[in-house]
Amino acid sequence: MAHPKRRTSSATRDKRRSHYKLTPKAVTLCQNTGELHLRHKAYVVDGDLYLNGKVAIKDYAPVSAAAPLDTDDE
């Protein structure tokens, strides 16, 4: 397995890390609802699920965490 022969200096390490940057997410304003949303993703407005500016699911309710199953057989 490969391992470094010499310790990497802090300057070299920091120069390498200087290129690690966060980029802002692409956000779009919906023409129908006026809501900001992530591009190419579905989004909920007033209980309806929208995709590409159209209602995909009316009265959308997200699935909550599943309740633990009762496995007691006694």
PDB file of N, CA and C in Angstrom:
ATOM      1  N   MET A   1       0.843  -1.174   0.000  1.00  0.00           N
ATOM      2  CA  MET A   1       0.000   0.000   0.000  1.00  0.00           C
ATOM      3  C   MET A   1       0.894   1.244   0.000  1.00  0.00           C
ATOM      4  N   ALA A   2       0.508   2.242  -0.771  1.00  0.00           N
ATOM      5  CA  ALA A   2       1.328   3.445  -0.893  1.00  0.00           C
ATOM      6  C   ALA A   2       1.256   4.286   0.379  1.00  0.00           C
ATOM      7  N   HIS A   3       2.390   4.879   0.728  1.00  0.00           N
ATOM      8  CA  HIS A   3       2.444   5.791   1.851  1.00  0.00           C
ATOM      9  C   HIS A   3       3.501   6.853   1.547  1.00  0.00           C
ATOM     10  N   PRO A   4       3.340   8.051   2.123  1.00  0.00           N
ATOM     11  CA  PRO A   4       4.266   9.131   1.800  1.00  0.00           C
ATOM     12  C   PRO A   4       5.668   8.890   2.365  1.00  0.00           C
ATOM     13  N   LYS A   5       6.669   9.221   1.548  1.00  0.00           N
ATOM     14  CA  LYS A   5       8.059   9.085   1.998  1.00  0.00           C
ATOM     15  C   LYS A   5       8.436  10.249   2.909  1.00  0.00           C
ATOM     16  N   ARG A   6       7.873  11.427   2.622  1.00  0.00           N
ATOM     17  CA  ARG A   6       8.139  12.621   3.420  1.00  0.00           C
ATOM     18  C   ARG A   6       6.812  13.215   3.887  1.00  0.00           C
ATOM     19  N   ARG A   7       6.876  13.901   5.004  1.00  0.00           N
ATOM     20  CA  ARG A   7       5.695  14.571   5.524  1.00  0.00           C
ATOM     21  C   ARG A   7       5.328  15.744   4.614  1.00  0.00           C
ATOM     22  N   THR A   8       4.041  15.886   4.299  1.00  0.00           N
ATOM     23  CA  THR A   8       3.578  17.005   3.484  1.00  0.00           C
ATOM     24  C   THR A   8       3.565  18.264   4.344  1.00  0.00           C
ATOM     25  N   SER A   9       4.228  19.321   3.867  1.00  0.00           N
ATOM     26  CA  SER A   9       4.301  20.556   4.643  1.00  0.00           C
ATOM     27  C   SER A   9       2.933  21.232   4.678  1.00  0.00           C
ATOM     28  N   SER A  10       2.754  22.098   5.668  1.00  0.00           N
ATOM     29  CA  SER A  10       1.469  22.782   5.797  1.00  0.00           C
ATOM     30  C   SER A  10       1.229  23.715   4.619  1.00  0.00           C
ATOM     31  N   ALA A  11       2.284  24.314   4.059  1.00  0.00           N
ATOM     32  CA  ALA A  11       2.128  25.202   2.902  1.00  0.00           C
ATOM     33  C   ALA A  11       1.647  24.413   1.685  1.00  0.00           C
ATOM     34  N   THR A  12       2.248  23.263   1.437  1.00  0.00           N
ATOM     35  CA  THR A  12       1.833  22.433   0.304  1.00  0.00           C
ATOM     36  C   THR A  12       0.404  21.949   0.499  1.00  0.00           C
ATOM     37  N   ARG A  13       0.096  21.525   1.712  1.00  0.00           N
ATOM     38  CA  ARG A  13      -1.258  21.071   2.021  1.00  0.00           C
ATOM     39  C   ARG A  13      -2.269  22.193   1.800  1.00  0.00           C
ATOM     40  N   ASP A  14      -1.967  23.404   2.267  1.00  0.00           N
ATOM     41  CA  ASP A  14      -2.887  24.520   2.133  1.00  0.00           C
ATOM     42  C   ASP A  14      -3.039  24.972   0.689  1.00  0.00           C
ATOM     43  N   LYS A  15      -1.961  24.900  -0.097  1.00  0.00           N
ATOM     44  CA  LYS A  15      -2.054  25.247  -1.524  1.00  0.00           C
ATOM     45  C   LYS A  15      -2.992  24.284  -2.243  1.00  0.00           C
ATOM     46  N   ARG A  16      -2.895  23.013  -1.899  1.00  0.00           N
ATOM     47  CA  ARG A  16      -3.773  22.021  -2.508  1.00  0.00           C
ATOM     48  C   ARG A  16      -5.224  22.278  -2.106  1.00  0.00           C
ATOM     49  N   ARG A  17      -5.449  22.598  -0.852  1.00  0.00           N
ATOM     50  CA  ARG A  17      -6.809  22.804  -0.349  1.00  0.00           C
ATOM     51  C   ARG A  17      -7.429  24.124  -0.792  1.00  0.00           C
ATOM     52  N   SER A  18      -6.627  25.044  -1.331  1.00  0.00           N
ATOM     53  CA  SER A  18      -7.160  26.345  -1.737  1.00  0.00           C
ATOM     54  C   SER A  18      -8.166  26.219  -2.876  1.00  0.00           C
ATOM     55  N   HIS A  19      -8.163  25.108  -3.581  1.00  0.00           N
ATOM     56  CA  HIS A  19      -9.082  24.915  -4.702  1.00  0.00           C
ATOM     57  C   HIS A  19     -10.386  24.253  -4.282  1.00  0.00           C
ATOM     58  N   TYR A  20     -10.485  23.837  -3.014  1.00  0.00           N
ATOM     59  CA  TYR A  20     -11.723  23.216  -2.535  1.00  0.00           C
ATOM     60  C   TYR A  20     -12.678  24.333  -2.144  1.00  0.00           C
ATOM     61  N   LYS A  21     -13.684  24.578  -2.974  1.00  0.00           N
ATOM     62  CA  LYS A  21     -14.613  25.671  -2.714  1.00  0.00           C
ATOM     63  C   LYS A  21     -16.049  25.170  -2.792  1.00  0.00           C
ATOM     64  N   LEU A  22     -16.924  25.816  -2.063  1.00  0.00           N
ATOM     65  CA  LEU A  22     -18.346  25.534  -2.168  1.00  0.00           C
ATOM     66  C   LEU A  22     -18.917  26.348  -3.318  1.00  0.00           C
ATOM     67  N   THR A  23     -19.838  25.761  -4.050  1.00  0.00           N
ATOM     68  CA  THR A  23     -20.514  26.489  -5.121  1.00  0.00           C
ATOM     69  C   THR A  23     -21.985  26.603  -4.757  1.00  0.00           C
ATOM     70  N   PRO A  24     -22.601  27.748  -5.033  1.00  0.00           N
ATOM     71  CA  PRO A  24     -24.016  27.898  -4.693  1.00  0.00           C
ATOM     72  C   PRO A  24     -24.884  27.005  -5.573  1.00  0.00           C
ATOM     73  N   LYS A  25     -25.982  26.535  -5.008  1.00  0.00           N
ATOM     74  CA  LYS A  25     -26.917  25.696  -5.748  1.00  0.00           C
ATOM     75  C   LYS A  25     -27.679  26.557  -6.752  1.00  0.00           C
ATOM     76  N   ALA A  26     -28.025  25.957  -7.899  1.00  0.00           N
ATOM     77  CA  ALA A  26     -28.799  26.659  -8.917  1.00  0.00           C
ATOM     78  C   ALA A  26     -30.256  26.717  -8.467  1.00  0.00           C
ATOM     79  N   VAL A  27     -30.766  27.926  -8.248  1.00  0.00           N
ATOM     80  CA  VAL A  27     -32.132  28.120  -7.781  1.00  0.00           C
ATOM     81  C   VAL A  27     -32.912  28.849  -8.867  1.00  0.00           C
ATOM     82  N   THR A  28     -34.171  28.448  -9.056  1.00  0.00           N
ATOM     83  CA  THR A  28     -35.017  29.020 -10.096  1.00  0.00           C
ATOM     84  C   THR A  28     -36.303  29.547  -9.472  1.00  0.00           C
ATOM     85  N   LEU A  29     -36.857  30.594 -10.066  1.00  0.00           N
ATOM     86  CA  LEU A  29     -38.136  31.145  -9.646  1.00  0.00           C
ATOM     87  C   LEU A  29     -39.226  30.563 -10.531  1.00  0.00           C
ATOM     88  N   CYS A  30     -40.220  29.920  -9.915  1.00  0.00           N
ATOM     89  CA  CYS A  30     -41.314  29.308 -10.677  1.00  0.00           C
ATOM     90  C   CYS A  30     -42.208  30.413 -11.239  1.00  0.00           C
ATOM     91  N   GLN A  31     -42.550  30.305 -12.513  1.00  0.00           N
ATOM     92  CA  GLN A  31     -43.384  31.320 -13.157  1.00  0.00           C
ATOM     93  C   GLN A  31     -44.841  31.217 -12.720  1.00  0.00           C
ATOM     94  N   ASN A  32     -45.280  30.029 -12.335  1.00  0.00           N
ATOM     95  CA  ASN A  32     -46.681  29.846 -11.949  1.00  0.00           C
ATOM     96  C   ASN A  32     -46.931  30.191 -10.487  1.00  0.00           C
ATOM     97  N   THR A  33     -46.050  29.743  -9.597  1.00  0.00           N
ATOM     98  CA  THR A  33     -46.277  29.937  -8.164  1.00  0.00           C
ATOM     99  C   THR A  33     -45.450  31.069  -7.566  1.00  0.00           C
ATOM    100  N   GLY A  34     -44.370  31.465  -8.221  1.00  0.00           N
ATOM    101  CA  GLY A  34     -43.504  32.509  -7.690  1.00  0.00           C
ATOM    102  C   GLY A  34     -42.579  32.023  -6.587  1.00  0.00           C
ATOM    103  N   GLU A  35     -42.455  30.723  -6.425  1.00  0.00           N
ATOM    104  CA  GLU A  35     -41.612  30.136  -5.384  1.00  0.00           C
ATOM    105  C   GLU A  35     -40.212  29.861  -5.907  1.00  0.00           C
ATOM    106  N   LEU A  36     -39.215  30.027  -5.038  1.00  0.00           N
ATOM    107  CA  LEU A  36     -37.858  29.619  -5.371  1.00  0.00           C
ATOM    108  C   LEU A  36     -37.729  28.120  -5.125  1.00  0.00           C
ATOM    109  N   HIS A  37     -37.060  27.419  -6.032  1.00  0.00           N
ATOM    110  CA  HIS A  37     -36.875  25.981  -5.866  1.00  0.00           C
ATOM    111  C   HIS A  37     -35.604  25.554  -6.572  1.00  0.00           C
ATOM    112  N   LEU A  38     -35.091  24.376  -6.199  1.00  0.00           N
ATOM    113  CA  LEU A  38     -33.923  23.818  -6.863  1.00  0.00           C
ATOM    114  C   LEU A  38     -34.319  23.357  -8.254  1.00  0.00           C
ATOM    115  N   ARG A  39     -33.423  23.562  -9.205  1.00  0.00           N
ATOM    116  CA  ARG A  39     -33.716  23.187 -10.584  1.00  0.00           C
ATOM    117  C   ARG A  39     -33.829  21.675 -10.718  1.00  0.00           C
ATOM    118  N   HIS A  40     -34.737  21.231 -11.574  1.00  0.00           N
ATOM    119  CA  HIS A  40     -34.951  19.814 -11.886  1.00  0.00           C
ATOM    120  C   HIS A  40     -35.369  19.001 -10.666  1.00  0.00           C
ATOM    121  N   LYS A  41     -35.973  19.645  -9.688  1.00  0.00           N
ATOM    122  CA  LYS A  41     -36.453  18.951  -8.492  1.00  0.00           C
ATOM    123  C   LYS A  41     -37.909  19.333  -8.248  1.00  0.00           C
ATOM    124  N   ALA A  42     -38.679  18.402  -7.711  1.00  0.00           N
ATOM    125  CA  ALA A  42     -40.062  18.685  -7.341  1.00  0.00           C
ATOM    126  C   ALA A  42     -40.068  19.520  -6.060  1.00  0.00           C
ATOM    127  N   TYR A  43     -41.123  20.342  -5.877  1.00  0.00           N
ATOM    128  CA  TYR A  43     -41.219  21.193  -4.695  1.00  0.00           C
ATOM    129  C   TYR A  43     -42.678  21.337  -4.296  1.00  0.00           C
ATOM    130  N   VAL A  44     -42.919  21.577  -2.996  1.00  0.00           N
ATOM    131  CA  VAL A  44     -44.270  21.651  -2.451  1.00  0.00           C
ATOM    132  C   VAL A  44     -44.645  23.108  -2.221  1.00  0.00           C
ATOM    133  N   VAL A  45     -45.846  23.490  -2.702  1.00  0.00           N
ATOM    134  CA  VAL A  45     -46.400  24.819  -2.466  1.00  0.00           C
ATOM    135  C   VAL A  45     -47.863  24.635  -2.097  1.00  0.00           C
ATOM    136  N   ASP A  46     -48.257  25.130  -0.921  1.00  0.00           N
ATOM    137  CA  ASP A  46     -49.643  25.053  -0.451  1.00  0.00           C
ATOM    138  C   ASP A  46     -50.198  23.635  -0.497  1.00  0.00           C
ATOM    139  N   GLY A  47     -49.394  22.650  -0.158  1.00  0.00           N
ATOM    140  CA  GLY A  47     -49.860  21.275  -0.086  1.00  0.00           C
ATOM    141  C   GLY A  47     -49.886  20.532  -1.403  1.00  0.00           C
ATOM    142  N   ASP A  48     -49.494  21.181  -2.495  1.00  0.00           N
ATOM    143  CA  ASP A  48     -49.445  20.522  -3.805  1.00  0.00           C
ATOM    144  C   ASP A  48     -47.992  20.342  -4.220  1.00  0.00           C
ATOM    145  N   LEU A  49     -47.696  19.223  -4.867  1.00  0.00           N
ATOM    146  CA  LEU A  49     -46.346  18.937  -5.339  1.00  0.00           C
ATOM    147  C   LEU A  49     -46.233  19.393  -6.789  1.00  0.00           C
ATOM    148  N   TYR A  50     -45.267  20.271  -7.055  1.00  0.00           N
ATOM    149  CA  TYR A  50     -45.063  20.812  -8.396  1.00  0.00           C
ATOM    150  C   TYR A  50     -43.803  20.238  -9.019  1.00  0.00           C
ATOM    151  N   LEU A  51     -43.839  20.048 -10.328  1.00  0.00           N
ATOM    152  CA  LEU A  51     -42.689  19.615 -11.099  1.00  0.00           C
ATOM    153  C   LEU A  51     -42.796  20.265 -12.467  1.00  0.00           C
ATOM    154  N   ASN A  52     -41.754  20.966 -12.887  1.00  0.00           N
ATOM    155  CA  ASN A  52     -41.731  21.689 -14.166  1.00  0.00           C
ATOM    156  C   ASN A  52     -42.875  22.694 -14.275  1.00  0.00           C
ATOM    157  N   GLY A  53     -43.239  23.341 -13.155  1.00  0.00           N
ATOM    158  CA  GLY A  53     -44.263  24.366 -13.176  1.00  0.00           C
ATOM    159  C   GLY A  53     -45.679  23.841 -13.225  1.00  0.00           C
ATOM    160  N   LYS A  54     -45.875  22.537 -13.147  1.00  0.00           N
ATOM    161  CA  LYS A  54     -47.212  21.944 -13.195  1.00  0.00           C
ATOM    162  C   LYS A  54     -47.447  21.144 -11.921  1.00  0.00           C
ATOM    163  N   VAL A  55     -48.723  21.018 -11.547  1.00  0.00           N
ATOM    164  CA  VAL A  55     -49.065  20.230 -10.367  1.00  0.00           C
ATOM    165  C   VAL A  55     -48.863  18.762 -10.698  1.00  0.00           C
ATOM    166  N   ALA A  56     -47.958  18.117  -9.981  1.00  0.00           N
ATOM    167  CA  ALA A  56     -47.708  16.692 -10.193  1.00  0.00           C
ATOM    168  C   ALA A  56     -48.631  15.858  -9.313  1.00  0.00           C
ATOM    169  N   ILE A  57     -48.776  16.248  -8.036  1.00  0.00           N
ATOM    170  CA  ILE A  57     -49.651  15.541  -7.107  1.00  0.00           C
ATOM    171  C   ILE A  57     -50.434  16.579  -6.316  1.00  0.00           C
ATOM    172  N   LYS A  58     -51.760  16.528  -6.417  1.00  0.00           N
ATOM    173  CA  LYS A  58     -52.611  17.452  -5.673  1.00  0.00           C
ATOM    174  C   LYS A  58     -52.770  16.928  -4.249  1.00  0.00           C
ATOM    175  N   ASP A  59     -52.813  17.830  -3.267  1.00  0.00           N
ATOM    176  CA  ASP A  59     -52.919  17.476  -1.846  1.00  0.00           C
ATOM    177  C   ASP A  59     -51.836  16.484  -1.453  1.00  0.00           C
ATOM    178  N   TYR A  60     -50.604  16.860  -1.706  1.00  0.00           N
ATOM    179  CA  TYR A  60     -49.448  15.997  -1.434  1.00  0.00           C
ATOM    180  C   TYR A  60     -49.146  15.974   0.049  1.00  0.00           C
ATOM    181  N   ALA A  61     -48.967  14.789   0.602  1.00  0.00           N
ATOM    182  CA  ALA A  61     -48.561  14.626   1.996  1.00  0.00           C
ATOM    183  C   ALA A  61     -47.312  13.760   2.007  1.00  0.00           C
ATOM    184  N   PRO A  62     -46.173  14.294   2.454  1.00  0.00           N
ATOM    185  CA  PRO A  62     -44.950  13.489   2.455  1.00  0.00           C
ATOM    186  C   PRO A  62     -45.070  12.298   3.396  1.00  0.00           C
ATOM    187  N   VAL A  63     -44.385  11.238   3.057  1.00  0.00           N
ATOM    188  CA  VAL A  63     -44.396  10.035   3.879  1.00  0.00           C
ATOM    189  C   VAL A  63     -43.534  10.294   5.104  1.00  0.00           C
ATOM    190  N   SER A  64     -44.127  10.145   6.274  1.00  0.00           N
ATOM    191  CA  SER A  64     -43.367  10.365   7.505  1.00  0.00           C
ATOM    192  C   SER A  64     -42.586   9.106   7.839  1.00  0.00           C
ATOM    193  N   ALA A  65     -41.752   9.217   8.832  1.00  0.00           N
ATOM    194  CA  ALA A  65     -40.943   8.067   9.241  1.00  0.00           C
ATOM    195  C   ALA A  65     -41.872   6.928   9.644  1.00  0.00           C
ATOM    196  N   ALA A  66     -41.539   5.747   9.213  1.00  0.00           N
ATOM    197  CA  ALA A  66     -42.379   4.587   9.496  1.00  0.00           C
ATOM    198  C   ALA A  66     -42.413   4.321  10.996  1.00  0.00           C
ATOM    199  N   ALA A  67     -43.588   4.004  11.482  1.00  0.00           N
ATOM    200  CA  ALA A  67     -43.738   3.688  12.896  1.00  0.00           C
ATOM    201  C   ALA A  67     -43.093   2.338  13.174  1.00  0.00           C
ATOM    202  N   PRO A  68     -42.509   2.183  14.337  1.00  0.00           N
ATOM    203  CA  PRO A  68     -41.893   0.885  14.648  1.00  0.00           C
ATOM    204  C   PRO A  68     -42.952  -0.210  14.688  1.00  0.00           C
ATOM    205  N   LEU A  69     -42.611  -1.339  14.131  1.00  0.00           N
ATOM    206  CA  LEU A  69     -43.541  -2.456  14.088  1.00  0.00           C
ATOM    207  C   LEU A  69     -43.585  -3.147  15.443  1.00  0.00           C
ATOM    208  N   ASP A  70     -44.773  -3.583  15.824  1.00  0.00           N
ATOM    209  CA  ASP A  70     -44.942  -4.316  17.070  1.00  0.00           C
ATOM    210  C   ASP A  70     -44.670  -5.781  16.792  1.00  0.00           C
ATOM    211  N   THR A  71     -43.546  -6.290  17.257  1.00  0.00           N
ATOM    212  CA  THR A  71     -43.175  -7.677  16.967  1.00  0.00           C
ATOM    213  C   THR A  71     -43.379  -8.587  18.164  1.00  0.00           C
ATOM    214  N   ASP A  72     -44.107  -8.117  19.167  1.00  0.00           N
ATOM    215  CA  ASP A  72     -44.372  -8.957  20.339  1.00  0.00           C
ATOM    216  C   ASP A  72     -45.430  -9.985  19.987  1.00  0.00           C
ATOM    217  N   ASP A  73     -45.067 -11.267  20.046  1.00  0.00           N
ATOM    218  CA  ASP A  73     -46.001 -12.338  19.719  1.00  0.00           C
ATOM    219  C   ASP A  73     -46.667 -12.901  20.969  1.00  0.00           C
ATOM    220  N   GLU A  74     -46.404 -12.313  22.091  1.00  0.00           N
ATOM    221  CA  GLU A  74     -46.949 -12.837  23.337  1.00  0.00           C
ATOM    222  C   GLU A  74     -48.327 -12.312  23.598  1.00  0.00           C
TER     223      GLU A  74
END
